[in-house]
Short mmCIF file of C-alpha atoms and ligand atoms in Angstrom, two decimals:
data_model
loop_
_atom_site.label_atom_id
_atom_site.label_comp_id
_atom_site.label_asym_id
_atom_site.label_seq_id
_atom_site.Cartn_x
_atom_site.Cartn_y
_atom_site.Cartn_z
CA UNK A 1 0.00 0.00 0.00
CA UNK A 2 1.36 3.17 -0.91
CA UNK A 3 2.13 5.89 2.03
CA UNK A 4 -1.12 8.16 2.53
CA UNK A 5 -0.28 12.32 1.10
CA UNK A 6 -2.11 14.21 3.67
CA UNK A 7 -3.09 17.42 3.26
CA UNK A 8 -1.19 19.39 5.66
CA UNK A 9 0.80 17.84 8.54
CA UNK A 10 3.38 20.15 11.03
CA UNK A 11 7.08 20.50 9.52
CA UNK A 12 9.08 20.53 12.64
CA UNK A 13 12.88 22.19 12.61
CA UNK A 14 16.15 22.30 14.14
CA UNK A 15 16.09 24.02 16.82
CA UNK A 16 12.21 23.29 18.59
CA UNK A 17 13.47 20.64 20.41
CA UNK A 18 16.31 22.55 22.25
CA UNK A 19 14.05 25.00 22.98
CA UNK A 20 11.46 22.47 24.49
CA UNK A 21 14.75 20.95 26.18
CA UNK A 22 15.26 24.18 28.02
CA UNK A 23 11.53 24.44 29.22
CA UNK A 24 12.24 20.77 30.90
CA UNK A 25 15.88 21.97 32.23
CA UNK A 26 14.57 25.17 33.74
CA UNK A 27 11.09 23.50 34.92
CA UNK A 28 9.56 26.53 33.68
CA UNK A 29 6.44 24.31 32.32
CA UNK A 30 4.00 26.56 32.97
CA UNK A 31 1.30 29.38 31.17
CA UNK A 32 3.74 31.44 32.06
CA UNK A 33 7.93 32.13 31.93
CA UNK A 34 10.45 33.06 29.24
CA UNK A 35 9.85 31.47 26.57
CA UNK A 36 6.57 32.75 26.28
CA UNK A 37 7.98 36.19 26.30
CA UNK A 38 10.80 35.76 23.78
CA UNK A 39 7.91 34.22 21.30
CA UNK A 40 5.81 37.00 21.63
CA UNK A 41 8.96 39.98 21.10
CA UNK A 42 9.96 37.60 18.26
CA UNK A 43 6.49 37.21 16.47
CA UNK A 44 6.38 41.03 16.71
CA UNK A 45 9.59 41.41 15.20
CA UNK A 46 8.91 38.84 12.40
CA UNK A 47 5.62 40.55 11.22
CA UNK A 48 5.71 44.29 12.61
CA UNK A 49 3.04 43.95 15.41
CA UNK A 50 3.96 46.51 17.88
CA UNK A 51 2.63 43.53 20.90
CA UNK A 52 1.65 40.53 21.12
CA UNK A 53 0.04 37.80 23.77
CA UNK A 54 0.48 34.11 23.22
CA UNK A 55 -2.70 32.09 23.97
CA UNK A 56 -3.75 28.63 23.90
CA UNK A 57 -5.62 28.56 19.75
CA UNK A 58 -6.47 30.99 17.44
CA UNK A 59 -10.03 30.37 18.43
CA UNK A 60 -9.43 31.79 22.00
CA UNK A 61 -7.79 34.67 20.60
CA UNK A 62 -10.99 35.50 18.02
CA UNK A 63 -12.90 34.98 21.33
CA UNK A 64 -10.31 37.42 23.60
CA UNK A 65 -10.48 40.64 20.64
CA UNK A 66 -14.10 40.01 20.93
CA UNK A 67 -14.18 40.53 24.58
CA UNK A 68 -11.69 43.10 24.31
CA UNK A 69 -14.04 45.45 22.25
CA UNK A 70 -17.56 44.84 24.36
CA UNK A 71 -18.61 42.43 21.90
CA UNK A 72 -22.35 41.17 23.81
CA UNK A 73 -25.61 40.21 23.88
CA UNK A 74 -27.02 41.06 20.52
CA UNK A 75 -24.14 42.75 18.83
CA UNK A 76 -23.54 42.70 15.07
CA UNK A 77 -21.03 41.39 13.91
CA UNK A 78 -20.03 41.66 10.15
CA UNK A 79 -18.27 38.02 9.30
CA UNK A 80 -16.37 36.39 6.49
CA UNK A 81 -18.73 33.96 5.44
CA UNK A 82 -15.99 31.93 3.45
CA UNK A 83 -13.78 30.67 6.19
CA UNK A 84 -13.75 27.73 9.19
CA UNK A 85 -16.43 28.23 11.61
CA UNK A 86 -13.34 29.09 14.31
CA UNK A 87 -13.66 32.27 12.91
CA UNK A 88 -17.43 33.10 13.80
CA UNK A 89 -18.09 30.70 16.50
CA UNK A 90 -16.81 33.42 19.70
CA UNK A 91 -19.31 35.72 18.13
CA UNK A 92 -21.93 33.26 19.39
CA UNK A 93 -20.02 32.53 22.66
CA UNK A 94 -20.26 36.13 23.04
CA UNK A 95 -24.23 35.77 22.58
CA UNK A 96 -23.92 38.11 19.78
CA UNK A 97 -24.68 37.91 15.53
CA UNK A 98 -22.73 36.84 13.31
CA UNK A 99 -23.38 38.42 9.63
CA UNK A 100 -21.86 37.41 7.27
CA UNK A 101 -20.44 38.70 3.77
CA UNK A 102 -19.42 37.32 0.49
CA UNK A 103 -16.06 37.28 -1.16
CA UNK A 104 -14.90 38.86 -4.44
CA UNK A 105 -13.34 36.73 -6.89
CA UNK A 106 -9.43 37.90 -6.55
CA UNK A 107 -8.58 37.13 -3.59
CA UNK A 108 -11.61 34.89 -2.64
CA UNK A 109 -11.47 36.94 0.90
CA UNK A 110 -14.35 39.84 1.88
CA UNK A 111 -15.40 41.45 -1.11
CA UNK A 112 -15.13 45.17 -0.19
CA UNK A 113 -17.97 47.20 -2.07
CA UNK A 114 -20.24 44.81 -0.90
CA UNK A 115 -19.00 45.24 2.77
CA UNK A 116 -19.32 49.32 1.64
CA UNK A 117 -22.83 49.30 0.41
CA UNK A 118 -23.78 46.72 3.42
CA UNK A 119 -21.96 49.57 6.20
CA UNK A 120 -23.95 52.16 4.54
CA UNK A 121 -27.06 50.82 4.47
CA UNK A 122 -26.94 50.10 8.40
CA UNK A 123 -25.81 53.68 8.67
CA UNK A 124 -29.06 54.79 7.12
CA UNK A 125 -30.51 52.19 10.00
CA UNK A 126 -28.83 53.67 12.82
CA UNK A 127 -27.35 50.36 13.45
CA UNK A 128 -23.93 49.68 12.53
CA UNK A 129 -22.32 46.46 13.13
CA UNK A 130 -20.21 46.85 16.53
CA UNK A 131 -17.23 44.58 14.92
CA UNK A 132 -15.60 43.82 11.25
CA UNK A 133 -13.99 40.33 11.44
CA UNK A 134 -12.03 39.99 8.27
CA UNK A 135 -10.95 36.25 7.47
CA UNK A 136 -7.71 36.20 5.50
CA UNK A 137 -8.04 32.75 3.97
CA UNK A 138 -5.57 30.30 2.48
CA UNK A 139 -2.49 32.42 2.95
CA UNK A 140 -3.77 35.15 0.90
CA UNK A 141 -4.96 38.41 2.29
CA UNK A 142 -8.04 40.16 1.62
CA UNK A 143 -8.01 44.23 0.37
CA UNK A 144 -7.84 45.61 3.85
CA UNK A 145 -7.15 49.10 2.66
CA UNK A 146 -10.65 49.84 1.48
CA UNK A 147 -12.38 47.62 4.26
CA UNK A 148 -10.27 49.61 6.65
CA UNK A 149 -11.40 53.05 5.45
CA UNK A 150 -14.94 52.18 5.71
CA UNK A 151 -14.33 50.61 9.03
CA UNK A 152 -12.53 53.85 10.25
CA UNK A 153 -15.35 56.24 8.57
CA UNK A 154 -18.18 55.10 10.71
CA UNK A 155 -15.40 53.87 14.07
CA UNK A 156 -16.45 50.12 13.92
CA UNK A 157 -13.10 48.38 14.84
CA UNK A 158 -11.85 45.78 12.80
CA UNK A 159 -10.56 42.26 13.59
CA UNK A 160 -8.41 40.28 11.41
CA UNK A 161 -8.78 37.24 11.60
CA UNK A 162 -5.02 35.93 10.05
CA UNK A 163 -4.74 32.58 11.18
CA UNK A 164 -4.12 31.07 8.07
CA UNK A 165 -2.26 34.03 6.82
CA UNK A 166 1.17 34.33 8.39
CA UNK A 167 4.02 35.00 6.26
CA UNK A 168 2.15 36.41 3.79
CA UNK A 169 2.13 40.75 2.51
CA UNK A 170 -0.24 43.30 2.17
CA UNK A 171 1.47 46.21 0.38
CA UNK A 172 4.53 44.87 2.37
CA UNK A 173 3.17 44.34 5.49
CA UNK A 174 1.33 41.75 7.54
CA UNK A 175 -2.33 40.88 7.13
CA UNK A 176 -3.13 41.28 10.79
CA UNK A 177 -1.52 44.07 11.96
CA UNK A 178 -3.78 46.76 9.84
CA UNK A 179 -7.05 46.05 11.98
CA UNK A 180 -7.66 47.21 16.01
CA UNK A 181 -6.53 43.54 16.90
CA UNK A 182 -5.13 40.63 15.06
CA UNK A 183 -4.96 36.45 15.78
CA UNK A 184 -3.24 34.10 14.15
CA UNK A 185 -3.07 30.19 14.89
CA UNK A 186 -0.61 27.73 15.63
CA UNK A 187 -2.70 24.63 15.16
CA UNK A 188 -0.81 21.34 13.84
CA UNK A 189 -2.08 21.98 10.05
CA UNK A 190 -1.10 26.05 9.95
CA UNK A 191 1.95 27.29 8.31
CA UNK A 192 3.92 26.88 11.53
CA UNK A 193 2.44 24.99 14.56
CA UNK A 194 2.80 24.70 18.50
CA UNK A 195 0.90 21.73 18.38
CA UNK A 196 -1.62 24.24 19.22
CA UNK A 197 -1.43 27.86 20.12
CA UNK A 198 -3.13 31.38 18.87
CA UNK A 199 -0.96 35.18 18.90
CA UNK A 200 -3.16 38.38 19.50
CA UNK A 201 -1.38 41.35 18.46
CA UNK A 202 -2.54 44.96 18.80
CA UNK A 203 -1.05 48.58 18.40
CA UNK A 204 -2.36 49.26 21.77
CA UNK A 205 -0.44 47.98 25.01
CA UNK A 206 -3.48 48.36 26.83
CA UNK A 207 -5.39 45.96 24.93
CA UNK A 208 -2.72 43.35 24.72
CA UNK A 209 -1.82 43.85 28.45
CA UNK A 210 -5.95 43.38 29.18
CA UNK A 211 -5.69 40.27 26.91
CA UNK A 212 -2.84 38.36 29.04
CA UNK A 213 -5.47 39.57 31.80
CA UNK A 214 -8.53 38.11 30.72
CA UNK A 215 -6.54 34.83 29.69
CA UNK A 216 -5.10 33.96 32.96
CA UNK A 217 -8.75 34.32 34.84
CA UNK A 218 -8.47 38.03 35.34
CA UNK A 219 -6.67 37.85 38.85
CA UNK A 220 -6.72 41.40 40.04
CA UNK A 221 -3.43 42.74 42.14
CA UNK A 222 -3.77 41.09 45.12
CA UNK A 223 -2.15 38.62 47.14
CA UNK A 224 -4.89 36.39 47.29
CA UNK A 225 -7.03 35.30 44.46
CA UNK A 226 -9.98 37.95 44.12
CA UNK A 227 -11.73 38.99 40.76
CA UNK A 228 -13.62 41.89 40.14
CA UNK A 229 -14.18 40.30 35.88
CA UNK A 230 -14.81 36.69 34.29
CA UNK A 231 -11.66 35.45 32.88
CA UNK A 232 -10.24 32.76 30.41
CA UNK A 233 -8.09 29.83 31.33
CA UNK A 234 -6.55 30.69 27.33
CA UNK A 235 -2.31 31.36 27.82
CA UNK A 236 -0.01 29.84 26.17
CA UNK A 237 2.15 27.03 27.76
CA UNK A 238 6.25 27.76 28.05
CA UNK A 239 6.94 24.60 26.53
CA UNK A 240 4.87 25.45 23.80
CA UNK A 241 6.28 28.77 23.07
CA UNK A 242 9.38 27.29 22.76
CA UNK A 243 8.22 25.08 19.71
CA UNK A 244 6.87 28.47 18.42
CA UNK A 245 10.41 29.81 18.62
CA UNK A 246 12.19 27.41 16.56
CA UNK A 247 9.21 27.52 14.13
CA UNK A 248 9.07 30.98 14.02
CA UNK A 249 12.70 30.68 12.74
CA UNK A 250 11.60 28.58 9.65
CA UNK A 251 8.53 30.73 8.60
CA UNK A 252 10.58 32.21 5.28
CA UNK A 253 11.60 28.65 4.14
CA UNK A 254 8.17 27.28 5.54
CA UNK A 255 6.09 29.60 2.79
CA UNK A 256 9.06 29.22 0.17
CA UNK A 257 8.42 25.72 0.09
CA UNK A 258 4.57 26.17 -0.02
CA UNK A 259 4.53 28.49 -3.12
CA UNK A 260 7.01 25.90 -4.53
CA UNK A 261 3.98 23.38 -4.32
CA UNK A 262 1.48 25.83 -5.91
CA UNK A 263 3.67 26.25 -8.80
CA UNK A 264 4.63 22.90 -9.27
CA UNK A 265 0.73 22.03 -9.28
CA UNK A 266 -0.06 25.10 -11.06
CA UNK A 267 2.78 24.42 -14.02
CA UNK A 268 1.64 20.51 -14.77
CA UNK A 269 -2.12 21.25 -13.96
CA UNK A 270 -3.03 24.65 -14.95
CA UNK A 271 -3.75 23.96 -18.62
CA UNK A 272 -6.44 20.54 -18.21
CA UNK A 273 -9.76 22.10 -19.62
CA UNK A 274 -11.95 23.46 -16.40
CA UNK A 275 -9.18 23.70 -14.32
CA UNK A 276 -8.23 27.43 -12.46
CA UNK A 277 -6.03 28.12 -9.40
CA UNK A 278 -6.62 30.60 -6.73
CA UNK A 279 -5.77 34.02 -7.97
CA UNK A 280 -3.10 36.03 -6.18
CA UNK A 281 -4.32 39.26 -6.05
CA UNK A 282 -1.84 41.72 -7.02
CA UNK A 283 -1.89 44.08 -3.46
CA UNK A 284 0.38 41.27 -1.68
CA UNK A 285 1.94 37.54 -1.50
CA UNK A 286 -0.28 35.00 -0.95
CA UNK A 287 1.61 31.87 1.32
CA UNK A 288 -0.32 29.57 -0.69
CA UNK A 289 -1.08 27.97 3.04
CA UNK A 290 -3.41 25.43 0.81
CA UNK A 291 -2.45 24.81 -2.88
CA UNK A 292 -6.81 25.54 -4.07
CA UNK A 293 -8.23 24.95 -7.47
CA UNK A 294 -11.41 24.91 -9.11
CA UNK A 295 -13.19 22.55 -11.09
CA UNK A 296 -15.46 23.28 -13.90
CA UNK A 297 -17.48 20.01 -14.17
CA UNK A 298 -18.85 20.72 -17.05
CA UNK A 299 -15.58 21.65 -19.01
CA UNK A 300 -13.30 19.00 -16.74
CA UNK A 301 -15.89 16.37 -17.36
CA UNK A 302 -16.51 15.57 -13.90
CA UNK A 303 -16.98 17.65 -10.74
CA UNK A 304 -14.53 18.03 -7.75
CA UNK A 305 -16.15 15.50 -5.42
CA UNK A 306 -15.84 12.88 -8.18
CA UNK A 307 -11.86 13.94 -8.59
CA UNK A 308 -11.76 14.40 -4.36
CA UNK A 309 -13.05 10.81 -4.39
CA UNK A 310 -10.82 9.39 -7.18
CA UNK A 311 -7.15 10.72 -4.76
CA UNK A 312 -8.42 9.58 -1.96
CA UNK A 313 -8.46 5.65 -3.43
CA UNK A 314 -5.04 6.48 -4.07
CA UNK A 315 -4.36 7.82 -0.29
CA UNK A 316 -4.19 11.60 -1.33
CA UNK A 317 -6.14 13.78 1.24
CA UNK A 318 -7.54 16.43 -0.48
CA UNK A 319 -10.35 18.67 1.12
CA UNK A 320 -13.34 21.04 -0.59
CA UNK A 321 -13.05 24.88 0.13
CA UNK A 322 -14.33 25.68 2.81
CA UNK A 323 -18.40 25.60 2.80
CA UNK A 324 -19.33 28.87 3.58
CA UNK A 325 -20.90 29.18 7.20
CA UNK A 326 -23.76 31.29 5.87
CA UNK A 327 -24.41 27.26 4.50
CA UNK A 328 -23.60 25.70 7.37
CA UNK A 329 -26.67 24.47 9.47
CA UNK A 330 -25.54 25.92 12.68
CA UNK A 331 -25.62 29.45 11.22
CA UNK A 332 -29.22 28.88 9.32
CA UNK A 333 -30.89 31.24 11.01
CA UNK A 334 -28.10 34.14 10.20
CA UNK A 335 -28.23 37.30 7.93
CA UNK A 336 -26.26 36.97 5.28
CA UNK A 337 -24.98 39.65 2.76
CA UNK A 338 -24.59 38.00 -0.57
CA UNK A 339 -23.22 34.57 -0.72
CA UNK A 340 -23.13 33.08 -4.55
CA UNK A 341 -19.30 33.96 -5.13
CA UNK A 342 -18.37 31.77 -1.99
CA UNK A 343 -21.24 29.20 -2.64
CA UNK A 344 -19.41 28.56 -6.55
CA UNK A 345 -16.22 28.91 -4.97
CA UNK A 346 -17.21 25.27 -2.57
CA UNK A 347 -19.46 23.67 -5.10
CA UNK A 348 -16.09 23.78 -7.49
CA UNK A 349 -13.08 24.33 -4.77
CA UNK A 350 -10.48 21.77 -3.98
CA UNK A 351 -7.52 22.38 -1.83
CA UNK A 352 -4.86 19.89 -3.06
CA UNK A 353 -2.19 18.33 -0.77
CA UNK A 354 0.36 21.30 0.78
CA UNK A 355 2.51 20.36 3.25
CA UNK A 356 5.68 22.34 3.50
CA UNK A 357 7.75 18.57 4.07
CA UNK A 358 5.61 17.19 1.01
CA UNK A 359 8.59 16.02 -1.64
CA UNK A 360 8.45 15.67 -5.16
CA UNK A 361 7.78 12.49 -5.56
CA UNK A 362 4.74 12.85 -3.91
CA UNK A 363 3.27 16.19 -5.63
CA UNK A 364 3.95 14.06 -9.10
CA UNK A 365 1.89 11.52 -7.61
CA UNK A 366 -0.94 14.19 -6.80
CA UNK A 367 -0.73 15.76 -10.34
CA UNK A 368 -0.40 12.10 -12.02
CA UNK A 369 -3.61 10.90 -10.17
CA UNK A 370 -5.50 14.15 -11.08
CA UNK A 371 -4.67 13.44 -14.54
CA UNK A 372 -5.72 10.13 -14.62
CA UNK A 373 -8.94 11.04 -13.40
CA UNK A 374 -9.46 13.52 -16.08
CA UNK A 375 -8.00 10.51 -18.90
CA UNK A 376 -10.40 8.39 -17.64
CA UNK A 377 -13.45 10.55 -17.65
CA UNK A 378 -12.21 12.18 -21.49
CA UNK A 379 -11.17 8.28 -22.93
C1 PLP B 401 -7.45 27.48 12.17
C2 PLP B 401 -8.30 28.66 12.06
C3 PLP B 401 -8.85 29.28 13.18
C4 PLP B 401 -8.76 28.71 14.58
O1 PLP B 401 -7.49 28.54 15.03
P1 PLP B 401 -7.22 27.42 16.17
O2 PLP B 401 -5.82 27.70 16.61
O3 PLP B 401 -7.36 26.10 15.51
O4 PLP B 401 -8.22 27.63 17.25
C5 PLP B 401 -9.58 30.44 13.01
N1 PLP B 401 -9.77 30.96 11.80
C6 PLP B 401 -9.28 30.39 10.68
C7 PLP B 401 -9.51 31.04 9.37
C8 PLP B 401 -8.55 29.20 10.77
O5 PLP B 401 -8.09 28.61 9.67
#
């Protein structure tokens, strides 16, 4: 049997394991002690957040900026609707709405004018959405300059939601440090991984140092434990951080080898009849986090579940784009603004096997198997 190609798996380097190895020599294996802190100066220094607080998944930190900005009981929130449900779910944990808004075709992230018209119309309302959470998806950012001028023209703060998106440029800098607070993710598939693990970065101190705060269960200054708010049990461990370190020392060659993927896919696949890759839209550098694709059925011959279904005989893992969470049954009962560019983009959308450790032998087998399937279909 040949050896399973799975879609993303962590790439571990050098120096994580000396790193860990000082965690155990120094017993600091704990939510709290220097490792922790060196991770968060580095990540600044690596994507130009002014600060940063490690926490325990990307999903705590969505759920911390929320908190952070008095995001409650009934509360708007304007949502990706193309993206993991991660992204929306705090929204509900904060017993507030999620609304979500289509993408645009070039970057397959929040289409802008439709965010625009959307902002302005609730103007008219006198009720404006109390959060933007911008998803930048597959590596690529959205166009946060125009989403960020509406955002600033009526004061509704924006959240970036960048957890698939490190390493990658917006007009040379770093989806996630545009908006009032940023996350990223450290989960085992991500571009680098702490096994798990989230960042929230800010330009203000105050909100970062209130987000280490709320993380470790809001313990006011006193010698004994006393509370005056709810907190999180959501900081990162030591030990953990120190994996981040050594990772965070192989993002560069980590995204290198992920656009190598894309083209290699892109070069032998690009030209079957049907067949388009993801755009990368020309304001940045997309990571290519996921090598994505659409299918045409009609020009391909058959549809992307038939080709998903066809790898995975072979043992390739290959997923659909993400269905759209104004789709997704939890969500039913949610406003949505739009939705037919995202809905095309997961009735077509495959993400193809990405791994920064996958080796050329394997993405031949991945392009040979997606040609067979289209030899078999066109014999
Ligand atoms: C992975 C992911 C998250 C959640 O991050 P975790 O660290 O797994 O909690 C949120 N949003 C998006 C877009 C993601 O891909």
């Amino acid at each position: 049997m040949k050896k399973t190609i799975l879609l993303s798996t962590p790439h571990i380097g050098k120096k994580e394991l000396e790193f860990v190895q000082e965690a155990f020599t120094t017993n600091w294996i704990a939510p709290v002690g220097p490792h922790i802190d060196a991770f968060e100066q580095e990540f600044c220094e690596v994507t130009g957040a002014a600060y940063a607080a490690a926490v325990s998944s990307g999903t705590a930190a969505i759920h911390l900026a929320l908190r952070l900005l008095d995001v409650g009981v009934g509360d708007e929130v304007f949502c990706s609707t193309l993206t993991f449900a991660a992204s929306a779910n705090p929204i509900i944990y904060q017993n507030a709405k999620p609304v979500f808004v289509d993408s645009d075709t070039k970057s397959w992230n929040m289409n802008p004018d439709l965010l625009c018209e959307a902002i302005e119309k609730r103007a008219k309302m006198g009720k404006l959405p109390k959060v933007v959470l911008l998803v930048h998806l597959y590596g690529q950012s959205a166009d946060i300059e125009p989403i960020l001028q509406i955002c600033d023209q009526y004061e509704i703060p924006l959240i970036e939601d960048a957890a698939e998106a490190l390493g990658a440029t917006y007009r040379g800098k770093t989806p996630g440090t545009f908006g009032k607070i940023g996350i990223y993710s450290f989960n085992g598939n991500k571009i680098i991984t702490t096994s798990g693990g989230g960042m929230l970065v800010s330009n203000q101190p105050e909100l970062v140092t209130k987000a280490r705060f709320l993380a470790t269960q809001a313990r006011d200054a006193a010698p004994h434990y006393q509370h005056s708010e709810i907190g999180f049990n959501y900081r990162m461990s030591n030990v953990l951080a120190g994996i981040g370190r050594g990772q965070l020392q192989v993002l560069g060659e980590r995204v290198a080898a992920r656009r190598h993927n894309f083209d290699v896919y892109q070069q032998a696949l690009g030209n079957l009849p049907g067949v388009k890759f993801m755009p990368e839209a020309d304001f940045g550098t997309c990571t290519r986090w996921l090598s994505c694709l659409t299918i045409d059925a009609e020009k391909f011959g058959v549809d992307r579940e038939h080709v998903r279904l066809e790898l995975a005989k072979q043992q390739i893992e290959t997923r659909p784009v993400w269905k759209p969470l104004h789709l997704q049954p939890v969500f039913a009962s949610c406003e949505s603004i739009g939705g037919e560019v995202a809905e095309n983009l997961f009735k077509d959308g495959l993400c193809l096997p990405s791994g920064s450790n996958l080796t050329d032998e394997e993405l031949q087998r991945v392009i040979d198997a997606i040609y067979t399937v289209h030899q078999q279909v066109n014999a």
